[in-house]
Short mmCIF file of C-alpha atoms in Angstrom, two decimals:
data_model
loop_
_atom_site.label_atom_id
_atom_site.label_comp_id
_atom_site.label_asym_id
_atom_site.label_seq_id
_atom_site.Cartn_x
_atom_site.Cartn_y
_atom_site.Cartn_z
CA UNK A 101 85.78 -17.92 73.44
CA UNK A 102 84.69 -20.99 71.13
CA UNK A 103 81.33 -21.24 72.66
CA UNK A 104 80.92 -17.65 71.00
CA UNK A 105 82.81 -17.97 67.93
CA UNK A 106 81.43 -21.19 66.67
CA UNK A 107 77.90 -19.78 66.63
CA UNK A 108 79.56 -16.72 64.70
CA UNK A 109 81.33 -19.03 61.75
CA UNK A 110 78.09 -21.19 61.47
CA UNK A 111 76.18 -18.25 60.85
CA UNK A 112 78.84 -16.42 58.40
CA UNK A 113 78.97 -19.86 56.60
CA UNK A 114 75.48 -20.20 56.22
CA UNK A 115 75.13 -16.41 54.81
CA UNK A 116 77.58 -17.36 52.40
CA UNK A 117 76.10 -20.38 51.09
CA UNK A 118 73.30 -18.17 50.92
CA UNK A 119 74.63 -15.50 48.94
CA UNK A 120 76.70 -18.16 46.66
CA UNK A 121 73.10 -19.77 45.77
CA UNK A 122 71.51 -16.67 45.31
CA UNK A 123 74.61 -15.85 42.84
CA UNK A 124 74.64 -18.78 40.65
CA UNK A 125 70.43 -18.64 40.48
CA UNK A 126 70.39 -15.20 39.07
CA UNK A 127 73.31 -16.50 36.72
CA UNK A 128 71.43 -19.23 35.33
CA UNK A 129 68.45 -17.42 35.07
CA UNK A 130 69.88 -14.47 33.11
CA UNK A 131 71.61 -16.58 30.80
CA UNK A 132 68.14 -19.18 30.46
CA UNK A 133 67.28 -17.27 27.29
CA UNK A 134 69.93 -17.58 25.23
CA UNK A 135 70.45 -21.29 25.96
CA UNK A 136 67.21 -22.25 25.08
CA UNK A 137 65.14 -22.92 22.51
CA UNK A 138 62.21 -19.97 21.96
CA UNK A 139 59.43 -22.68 23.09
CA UNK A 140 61.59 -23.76 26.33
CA UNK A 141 61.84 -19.76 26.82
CA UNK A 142 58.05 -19.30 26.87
CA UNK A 143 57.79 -22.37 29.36
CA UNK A 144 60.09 -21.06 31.71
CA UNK A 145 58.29 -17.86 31.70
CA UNK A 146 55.27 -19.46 32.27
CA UNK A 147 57.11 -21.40 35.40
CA UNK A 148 58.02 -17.80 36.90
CA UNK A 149 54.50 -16.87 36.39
CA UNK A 150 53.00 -19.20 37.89
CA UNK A 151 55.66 -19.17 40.84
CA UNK A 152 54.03 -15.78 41.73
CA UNK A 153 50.74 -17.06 42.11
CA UNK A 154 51.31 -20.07 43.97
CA UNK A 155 53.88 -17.29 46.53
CA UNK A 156 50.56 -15.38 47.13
CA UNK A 157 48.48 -18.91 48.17
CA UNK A 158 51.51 -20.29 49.96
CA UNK A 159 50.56 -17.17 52.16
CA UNK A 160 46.73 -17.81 52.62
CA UNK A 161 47.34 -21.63 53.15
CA UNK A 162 51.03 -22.50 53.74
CA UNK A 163 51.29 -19.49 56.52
CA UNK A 164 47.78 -18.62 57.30
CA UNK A 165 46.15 -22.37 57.72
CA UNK A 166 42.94 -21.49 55.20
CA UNK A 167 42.28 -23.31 53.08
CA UNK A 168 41.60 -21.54 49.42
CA UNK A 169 40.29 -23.33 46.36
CA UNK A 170 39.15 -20.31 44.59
CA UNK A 171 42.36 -18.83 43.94
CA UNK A 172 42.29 -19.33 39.91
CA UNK A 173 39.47 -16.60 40.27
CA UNK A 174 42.10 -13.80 41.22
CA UNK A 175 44.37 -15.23 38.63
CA UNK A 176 41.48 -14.34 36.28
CA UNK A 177 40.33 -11.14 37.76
CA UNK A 178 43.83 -9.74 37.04
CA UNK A 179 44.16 -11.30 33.27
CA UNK A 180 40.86 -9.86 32.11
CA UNK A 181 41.97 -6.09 34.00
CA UNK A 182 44.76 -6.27 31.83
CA UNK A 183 42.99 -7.06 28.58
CA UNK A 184 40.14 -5.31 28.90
CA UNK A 185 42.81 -1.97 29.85
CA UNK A 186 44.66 -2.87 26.96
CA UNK A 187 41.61 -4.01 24.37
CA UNK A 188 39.65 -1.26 25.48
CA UNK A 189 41.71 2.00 26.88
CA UNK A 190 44.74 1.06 24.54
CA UNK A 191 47.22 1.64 27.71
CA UNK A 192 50.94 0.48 27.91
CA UNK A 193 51.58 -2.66 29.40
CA UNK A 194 53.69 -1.49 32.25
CA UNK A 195 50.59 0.66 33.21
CA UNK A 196 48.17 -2.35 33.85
CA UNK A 197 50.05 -4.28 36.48
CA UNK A 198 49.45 -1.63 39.67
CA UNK A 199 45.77 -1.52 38.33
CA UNK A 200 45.14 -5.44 38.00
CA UNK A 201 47.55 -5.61 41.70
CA UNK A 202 45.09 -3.03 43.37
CA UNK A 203 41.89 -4.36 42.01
CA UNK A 204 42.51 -7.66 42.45
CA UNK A 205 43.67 -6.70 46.01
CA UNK A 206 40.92 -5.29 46.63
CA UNK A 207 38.21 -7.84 45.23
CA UNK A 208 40.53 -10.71 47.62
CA UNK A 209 40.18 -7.81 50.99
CA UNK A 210 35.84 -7.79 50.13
CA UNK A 211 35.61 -11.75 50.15
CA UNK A 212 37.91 -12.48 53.12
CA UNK A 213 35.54 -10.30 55.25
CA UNK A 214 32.38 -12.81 55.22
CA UNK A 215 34.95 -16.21 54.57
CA UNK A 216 36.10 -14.60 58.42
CA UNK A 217 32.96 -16.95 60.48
CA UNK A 218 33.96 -20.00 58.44
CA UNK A 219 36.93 -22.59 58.33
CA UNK A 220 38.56 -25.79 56.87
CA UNK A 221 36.44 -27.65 54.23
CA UNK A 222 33.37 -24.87 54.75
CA UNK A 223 35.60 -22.25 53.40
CA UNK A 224 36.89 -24.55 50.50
CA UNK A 225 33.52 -25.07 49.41
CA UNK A 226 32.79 -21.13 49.30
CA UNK A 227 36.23 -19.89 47.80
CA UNK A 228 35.53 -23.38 45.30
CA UNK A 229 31.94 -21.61 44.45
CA UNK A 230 33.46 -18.51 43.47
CA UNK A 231 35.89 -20.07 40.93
CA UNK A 232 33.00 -22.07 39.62
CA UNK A 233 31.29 -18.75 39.34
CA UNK A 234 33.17 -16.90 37.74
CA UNK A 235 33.32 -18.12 34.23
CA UNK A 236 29.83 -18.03 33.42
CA UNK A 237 30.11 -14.21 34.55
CA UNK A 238 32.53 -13.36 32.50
CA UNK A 239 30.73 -14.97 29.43
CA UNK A 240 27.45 -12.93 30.25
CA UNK A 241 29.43 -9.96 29.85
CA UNK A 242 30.26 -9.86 26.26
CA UNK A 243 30.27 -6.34 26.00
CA UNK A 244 33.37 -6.12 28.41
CA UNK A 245 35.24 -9.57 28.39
CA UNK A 246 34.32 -10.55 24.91
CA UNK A 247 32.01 -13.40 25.76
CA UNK A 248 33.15 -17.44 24.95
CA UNK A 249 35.31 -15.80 22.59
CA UNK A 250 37.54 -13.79 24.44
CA UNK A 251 40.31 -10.85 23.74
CA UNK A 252 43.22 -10.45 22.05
CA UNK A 253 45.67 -8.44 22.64
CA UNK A 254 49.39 -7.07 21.67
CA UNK A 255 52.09 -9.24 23.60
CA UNK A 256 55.34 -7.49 24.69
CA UNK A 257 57.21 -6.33 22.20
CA UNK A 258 60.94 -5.96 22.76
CA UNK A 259 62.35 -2.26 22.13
CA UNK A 260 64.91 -1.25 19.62
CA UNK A 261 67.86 -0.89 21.41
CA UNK A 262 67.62 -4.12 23.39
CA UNK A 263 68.57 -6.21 20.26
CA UNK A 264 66.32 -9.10 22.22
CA UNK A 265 63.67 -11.68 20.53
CA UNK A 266 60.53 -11.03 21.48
CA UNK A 267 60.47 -14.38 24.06
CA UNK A 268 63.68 -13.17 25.24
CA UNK A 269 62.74 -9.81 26.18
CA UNK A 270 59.11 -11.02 27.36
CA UNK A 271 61.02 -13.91 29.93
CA UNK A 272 63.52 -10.47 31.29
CA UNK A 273 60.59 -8.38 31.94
CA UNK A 274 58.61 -11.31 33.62
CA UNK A 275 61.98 -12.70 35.49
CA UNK A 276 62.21 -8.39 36.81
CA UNK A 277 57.96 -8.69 37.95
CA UNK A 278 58.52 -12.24 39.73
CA UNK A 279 61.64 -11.91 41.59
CA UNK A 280 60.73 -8.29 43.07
CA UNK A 281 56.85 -10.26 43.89
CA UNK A 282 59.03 -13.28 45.68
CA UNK A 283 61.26 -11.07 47.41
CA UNK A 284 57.98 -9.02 49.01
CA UNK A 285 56.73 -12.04 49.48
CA UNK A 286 60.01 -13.62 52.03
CA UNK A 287 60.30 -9.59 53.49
CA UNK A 288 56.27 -9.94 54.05
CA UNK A 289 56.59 -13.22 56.09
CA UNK A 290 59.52 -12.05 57.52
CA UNK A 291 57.52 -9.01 58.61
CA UNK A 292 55.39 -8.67 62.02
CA UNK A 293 52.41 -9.36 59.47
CA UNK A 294 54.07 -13.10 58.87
CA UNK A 295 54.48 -13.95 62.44
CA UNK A 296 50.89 -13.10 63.06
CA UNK A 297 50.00 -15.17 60.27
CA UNK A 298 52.02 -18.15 61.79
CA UNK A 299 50.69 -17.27 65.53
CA UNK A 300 47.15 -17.16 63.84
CA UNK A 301 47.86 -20.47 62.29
CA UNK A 302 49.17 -22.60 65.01
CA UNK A 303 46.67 -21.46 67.41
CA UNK A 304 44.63 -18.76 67.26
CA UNK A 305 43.23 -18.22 70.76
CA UNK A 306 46.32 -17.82 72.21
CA UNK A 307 47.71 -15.71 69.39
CA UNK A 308 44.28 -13.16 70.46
CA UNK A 309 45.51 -12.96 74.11
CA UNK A 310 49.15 -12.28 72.58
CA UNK A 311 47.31 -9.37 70.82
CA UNK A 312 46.96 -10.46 67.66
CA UNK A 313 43.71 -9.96 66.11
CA UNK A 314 42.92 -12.79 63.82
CA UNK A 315 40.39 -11.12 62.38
CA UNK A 316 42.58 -8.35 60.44
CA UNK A 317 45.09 -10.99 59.63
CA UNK A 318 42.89 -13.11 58.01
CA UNK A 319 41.45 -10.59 55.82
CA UNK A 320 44.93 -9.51 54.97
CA UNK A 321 45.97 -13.06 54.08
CA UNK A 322 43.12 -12.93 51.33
CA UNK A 323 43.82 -9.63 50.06
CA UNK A 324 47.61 -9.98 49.35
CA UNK A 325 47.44 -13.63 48.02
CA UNK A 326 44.60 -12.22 45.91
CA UNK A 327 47.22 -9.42 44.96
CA UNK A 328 49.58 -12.22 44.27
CA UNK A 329 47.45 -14.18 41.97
CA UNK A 330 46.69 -10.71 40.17
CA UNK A 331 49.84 -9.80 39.22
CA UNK A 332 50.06 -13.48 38.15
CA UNK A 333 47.59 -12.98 35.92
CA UNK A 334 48.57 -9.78 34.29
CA UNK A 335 52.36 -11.12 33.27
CA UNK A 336 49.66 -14.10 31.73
CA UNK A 337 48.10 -11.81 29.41
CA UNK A 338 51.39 -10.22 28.54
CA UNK A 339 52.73 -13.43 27.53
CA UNK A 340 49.98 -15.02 25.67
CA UNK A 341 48.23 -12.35 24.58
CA UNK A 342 44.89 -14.07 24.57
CA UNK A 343 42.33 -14.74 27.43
CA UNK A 344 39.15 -16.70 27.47
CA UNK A 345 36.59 -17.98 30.19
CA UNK A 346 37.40 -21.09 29.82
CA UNK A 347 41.34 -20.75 30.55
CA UNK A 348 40.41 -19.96 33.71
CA UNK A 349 37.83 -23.12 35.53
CA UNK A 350 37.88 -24.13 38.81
CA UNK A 351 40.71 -26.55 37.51
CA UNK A 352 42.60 -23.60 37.46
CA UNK A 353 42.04 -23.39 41.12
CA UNK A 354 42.90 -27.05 41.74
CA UNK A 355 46.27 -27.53 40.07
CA UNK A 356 47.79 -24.32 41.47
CA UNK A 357 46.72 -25.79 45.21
CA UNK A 358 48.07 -29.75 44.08
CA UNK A 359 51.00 -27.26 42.96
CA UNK A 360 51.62 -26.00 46.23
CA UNK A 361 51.25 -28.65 48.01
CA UNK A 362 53.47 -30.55 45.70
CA UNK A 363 56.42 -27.83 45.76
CA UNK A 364 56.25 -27.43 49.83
CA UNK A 365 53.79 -25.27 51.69
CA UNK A 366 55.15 -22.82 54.09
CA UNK A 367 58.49 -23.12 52.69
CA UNK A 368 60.10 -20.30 50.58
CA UNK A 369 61.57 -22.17 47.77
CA UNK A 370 58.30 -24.31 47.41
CA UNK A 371 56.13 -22.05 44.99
CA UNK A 372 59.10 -22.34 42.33
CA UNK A 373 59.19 -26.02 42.62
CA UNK A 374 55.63 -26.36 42.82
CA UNK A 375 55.55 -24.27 39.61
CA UNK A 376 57.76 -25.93 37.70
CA UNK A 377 55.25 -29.09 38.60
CA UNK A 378 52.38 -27.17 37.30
CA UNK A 379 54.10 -26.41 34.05
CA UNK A 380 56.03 -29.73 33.06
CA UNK A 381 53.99 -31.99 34.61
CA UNK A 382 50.88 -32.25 32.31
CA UNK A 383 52.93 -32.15 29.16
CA UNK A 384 54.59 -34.73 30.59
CA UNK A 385 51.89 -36.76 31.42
CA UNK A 386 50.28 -36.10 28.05
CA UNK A 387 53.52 -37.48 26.47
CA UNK A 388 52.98 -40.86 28.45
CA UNK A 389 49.25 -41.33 27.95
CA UNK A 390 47.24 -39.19 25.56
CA UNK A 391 44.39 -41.45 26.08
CA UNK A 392 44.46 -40.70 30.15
CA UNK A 393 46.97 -37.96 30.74
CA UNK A 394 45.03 -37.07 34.32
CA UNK A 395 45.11 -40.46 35.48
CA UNK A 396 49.10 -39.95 34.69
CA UNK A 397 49.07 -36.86 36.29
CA UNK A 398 47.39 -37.42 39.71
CA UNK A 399 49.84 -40.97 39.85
CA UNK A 400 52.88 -38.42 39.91
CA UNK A 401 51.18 -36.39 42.48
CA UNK A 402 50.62 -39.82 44.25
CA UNK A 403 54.17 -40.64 44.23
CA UNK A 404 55.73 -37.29 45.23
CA UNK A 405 53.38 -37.47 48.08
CA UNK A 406 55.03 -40.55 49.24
CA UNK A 407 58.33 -40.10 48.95
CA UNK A 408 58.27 -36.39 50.14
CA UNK A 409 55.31 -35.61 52.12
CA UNK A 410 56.37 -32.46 53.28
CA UNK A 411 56.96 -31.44 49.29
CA UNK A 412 59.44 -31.07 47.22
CA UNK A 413 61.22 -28.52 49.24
CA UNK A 414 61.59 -30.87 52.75
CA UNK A 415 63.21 -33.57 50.32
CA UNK A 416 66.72 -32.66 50.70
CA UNK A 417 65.86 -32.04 54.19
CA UNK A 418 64.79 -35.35 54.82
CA UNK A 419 67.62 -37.00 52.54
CA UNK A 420 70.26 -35.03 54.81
CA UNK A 421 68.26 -36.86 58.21
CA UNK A 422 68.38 -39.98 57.17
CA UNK A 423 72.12 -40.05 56.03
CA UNK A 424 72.66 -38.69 59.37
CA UNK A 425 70.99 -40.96 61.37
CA UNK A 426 72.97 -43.76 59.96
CA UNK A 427 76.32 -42.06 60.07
CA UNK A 428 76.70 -42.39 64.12
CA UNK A 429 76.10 -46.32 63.37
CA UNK A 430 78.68 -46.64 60.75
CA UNK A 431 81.04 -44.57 62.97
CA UNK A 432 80.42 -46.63 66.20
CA UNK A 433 80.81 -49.65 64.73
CA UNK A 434 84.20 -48.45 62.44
CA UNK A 435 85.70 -46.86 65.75
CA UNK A 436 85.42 -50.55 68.09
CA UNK A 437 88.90 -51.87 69.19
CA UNK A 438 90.04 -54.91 68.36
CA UNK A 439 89.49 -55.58 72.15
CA UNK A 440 86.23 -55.04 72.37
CA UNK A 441 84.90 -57.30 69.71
CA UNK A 442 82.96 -60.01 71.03
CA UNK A 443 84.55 -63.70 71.93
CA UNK A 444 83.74 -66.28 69.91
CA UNK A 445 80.77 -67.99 71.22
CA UNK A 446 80.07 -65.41 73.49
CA UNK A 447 76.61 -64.28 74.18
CA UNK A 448 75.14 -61.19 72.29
CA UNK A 449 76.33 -58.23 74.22
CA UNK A 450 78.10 -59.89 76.72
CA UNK A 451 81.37 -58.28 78.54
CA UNK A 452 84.96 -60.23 77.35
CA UNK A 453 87.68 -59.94 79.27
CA UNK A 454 90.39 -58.26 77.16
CA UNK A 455 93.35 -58.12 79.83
CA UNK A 456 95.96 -55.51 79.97
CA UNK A 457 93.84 -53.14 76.98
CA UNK A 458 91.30 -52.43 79.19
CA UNK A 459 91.19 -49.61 82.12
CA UNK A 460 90.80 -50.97 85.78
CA UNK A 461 89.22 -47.48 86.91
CA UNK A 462 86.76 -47.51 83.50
CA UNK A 463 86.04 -50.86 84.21
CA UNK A 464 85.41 -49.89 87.92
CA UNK A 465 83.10 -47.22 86.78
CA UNK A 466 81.25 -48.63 84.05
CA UNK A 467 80.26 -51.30 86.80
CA UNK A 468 79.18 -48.23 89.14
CA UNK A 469 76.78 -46.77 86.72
CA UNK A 470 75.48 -50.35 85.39
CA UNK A 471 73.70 -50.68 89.72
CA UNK A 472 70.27 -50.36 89.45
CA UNK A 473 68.67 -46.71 90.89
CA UNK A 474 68.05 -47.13 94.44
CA UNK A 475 70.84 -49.98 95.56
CA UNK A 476 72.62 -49.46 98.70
CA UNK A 477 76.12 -47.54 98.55
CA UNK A 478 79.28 -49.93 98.51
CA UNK A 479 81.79 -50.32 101.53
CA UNK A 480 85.28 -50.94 100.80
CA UNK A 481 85.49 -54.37 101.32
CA UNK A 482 82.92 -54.83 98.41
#
């Protein structure tokens, strides 16, 4: 009956922890607003931003193994959908996030079909070319994107009966977009698409005779983290506003992959963490050097890499190892008897007699199992 109830508690304890975290997040993120300043309010709505994006590449790279340096390009594609519907068609705001999801879905399903024959640093180099690409485009088509200059558009504005600031009401509506994003996100990986993904990843020839074809699962990878970094890219417009060309290099690309890698790939709670990095990071790095804030910026990455390689996610993880793999020390060497303690004198690890305390039979068998493998039985008389 305890082999089977254990198990059972663990578990129930574990869900509870769960739902106790889960809890106490949503309270401190629904009471964020009114604690902070307006400018602290606009950073941590960048943060959730940003955590959606680096969700959809944590599920091209993290699950699927590709490697994807061109992911700042979706993150544009769906910014300038929802300006130009905005600048252009005059829609509501609400209206342009399905649009910039399925288009930039789309655009992600039509480049993962010919980045399907290549791999590792080939494909970094073509998804790299694309983000390189794409701001020139978008400058040559002034008629649509506004050229260098870029559009403006209305923010968010809070209704009536909310009785909300406009940062307030603009963090809500973003919190609402990224948590229902994260939460297809975990469901996704959680999905039989997800354990394709991971069979795909850890080796793909086997995961084909399984029946997996890594083919469609590829392609998928690239369409829903390019839906992802879409949706990431309409809440951008929404919150600044504004969108140029050149908010959106290859740089772009770069720091949301550093991001990643920083917050913990393949790990649920890394594209938070990683975007947190993304967003304090390089003010704080600008605060410490303004003469070199990059050479600032890649030492932190430097450091986090070497104190938690796995990201900032596997920290705790590894903290938790470590103290337990020095706890069975401290209790071995707390739990000795007084008998057992070495004479003084005696050799390193040699055996001290300790008279009535110790256990004939023990003693008898601890000499039993100390024979080398392959002696001769004992009579009696030895």
């Amino acid at each position: 009956m305890s082999t089977i109830t254990t198990p059972l508690g663990t578990d129930r304890a574990r869900r509870l922890r769960a739902a106790l975290t889960v809890l106490l997040a949503a309270a401190a993120a629904v009471g964020a607003p009114f604690y902070f300043a307006p400018f602290q309010v606009f950073q941590l709505t960048m943060v959730l931003l940003y955590a959606v994006a680096l969700a959809g590449l944590n599920l091209l790279v993290g699950f699927g193994g590709q490697i994807s340096l061109g992911h700042g390009a979706f993150f544009a594609a769906g910014a300038y959908t929802t300006a130009v519907m905005l600048d252009r068609y005059d829609t509501g705001h609400l209206a342009t996030l399905p649009v910039a999801a399925a288009g930039s879905f789309l655009l992600g399903l039509g480049f993962g079909v010919p980045a399907l024959r290549l791999r590792g640093l080939y494909l970094a180099l073509v998804t790299l070319s694309f983000a390189v690409f794409l701001p020139p485009l978008l400058k040559r088509l002034e008629p649509v994107t506004g050229g260098s200059m870029g559009l403006t558009v209305d923010k968010l504005r809070p209704p009536a009966w909310s009785g909300l600031a406009e940062d307030q009401w603009t963090y809500f509506v973003v919190l609402a977009v990224a948590a229902v994003a994260l939460l297809l996100a975990r469901n996704l990986l959680r999905s039989r698409v997800g354990r394709a993904l991971l069979a795909v990843r850890d080796n793909e020839s086997a995961a084909e005779v399984m029946g997996v074809r890594p083919a469609l699962h590829k392609t998928l990878a690239f369409a829903w983290s390019a839906m992802f970094a879409g949706v990431a890219g309409c809440l951008y417009t929404w919150v600044l506003g504004f969108v140029s060309p050149d908010s959106f290099s290859f740089v772009l690309s770069i720091t949301l992959l550093a991001g990643l890698v920083v917050g913990g790939l393949a790990s649920l709670y890394g594209p938070l963490l990683g975007a947190a990095f993304v967003m304090y990071v390089p003010s704080v790095s600008q605060d410490l050097s303004e003469a070199a804030p990059g050479v600032v910026f890649g030492l932190l990455i430097i450091t986090v890499m070497l104190v938690a390689p796995t990201g900032l996610a596997g920290l705790p993880g590894r903290v938790l190892g470590a103290v337990a793999r020095r706890l069975p020390r401290t209790t071995t060497t707390a739990g000795r008897t007084p008998g057992a303690a070495s004479a003084p004198g005696a050799a390193p690890g040699a055996r001290v007699e300790t008279g009535p305390l110790e256990n004939p039979r023990s003693a008898a068998r601890a000499d039993a199992d100390a024979e080398p493998v392959g002696a001769p039985p004992r009579t009696e008389k030895e």
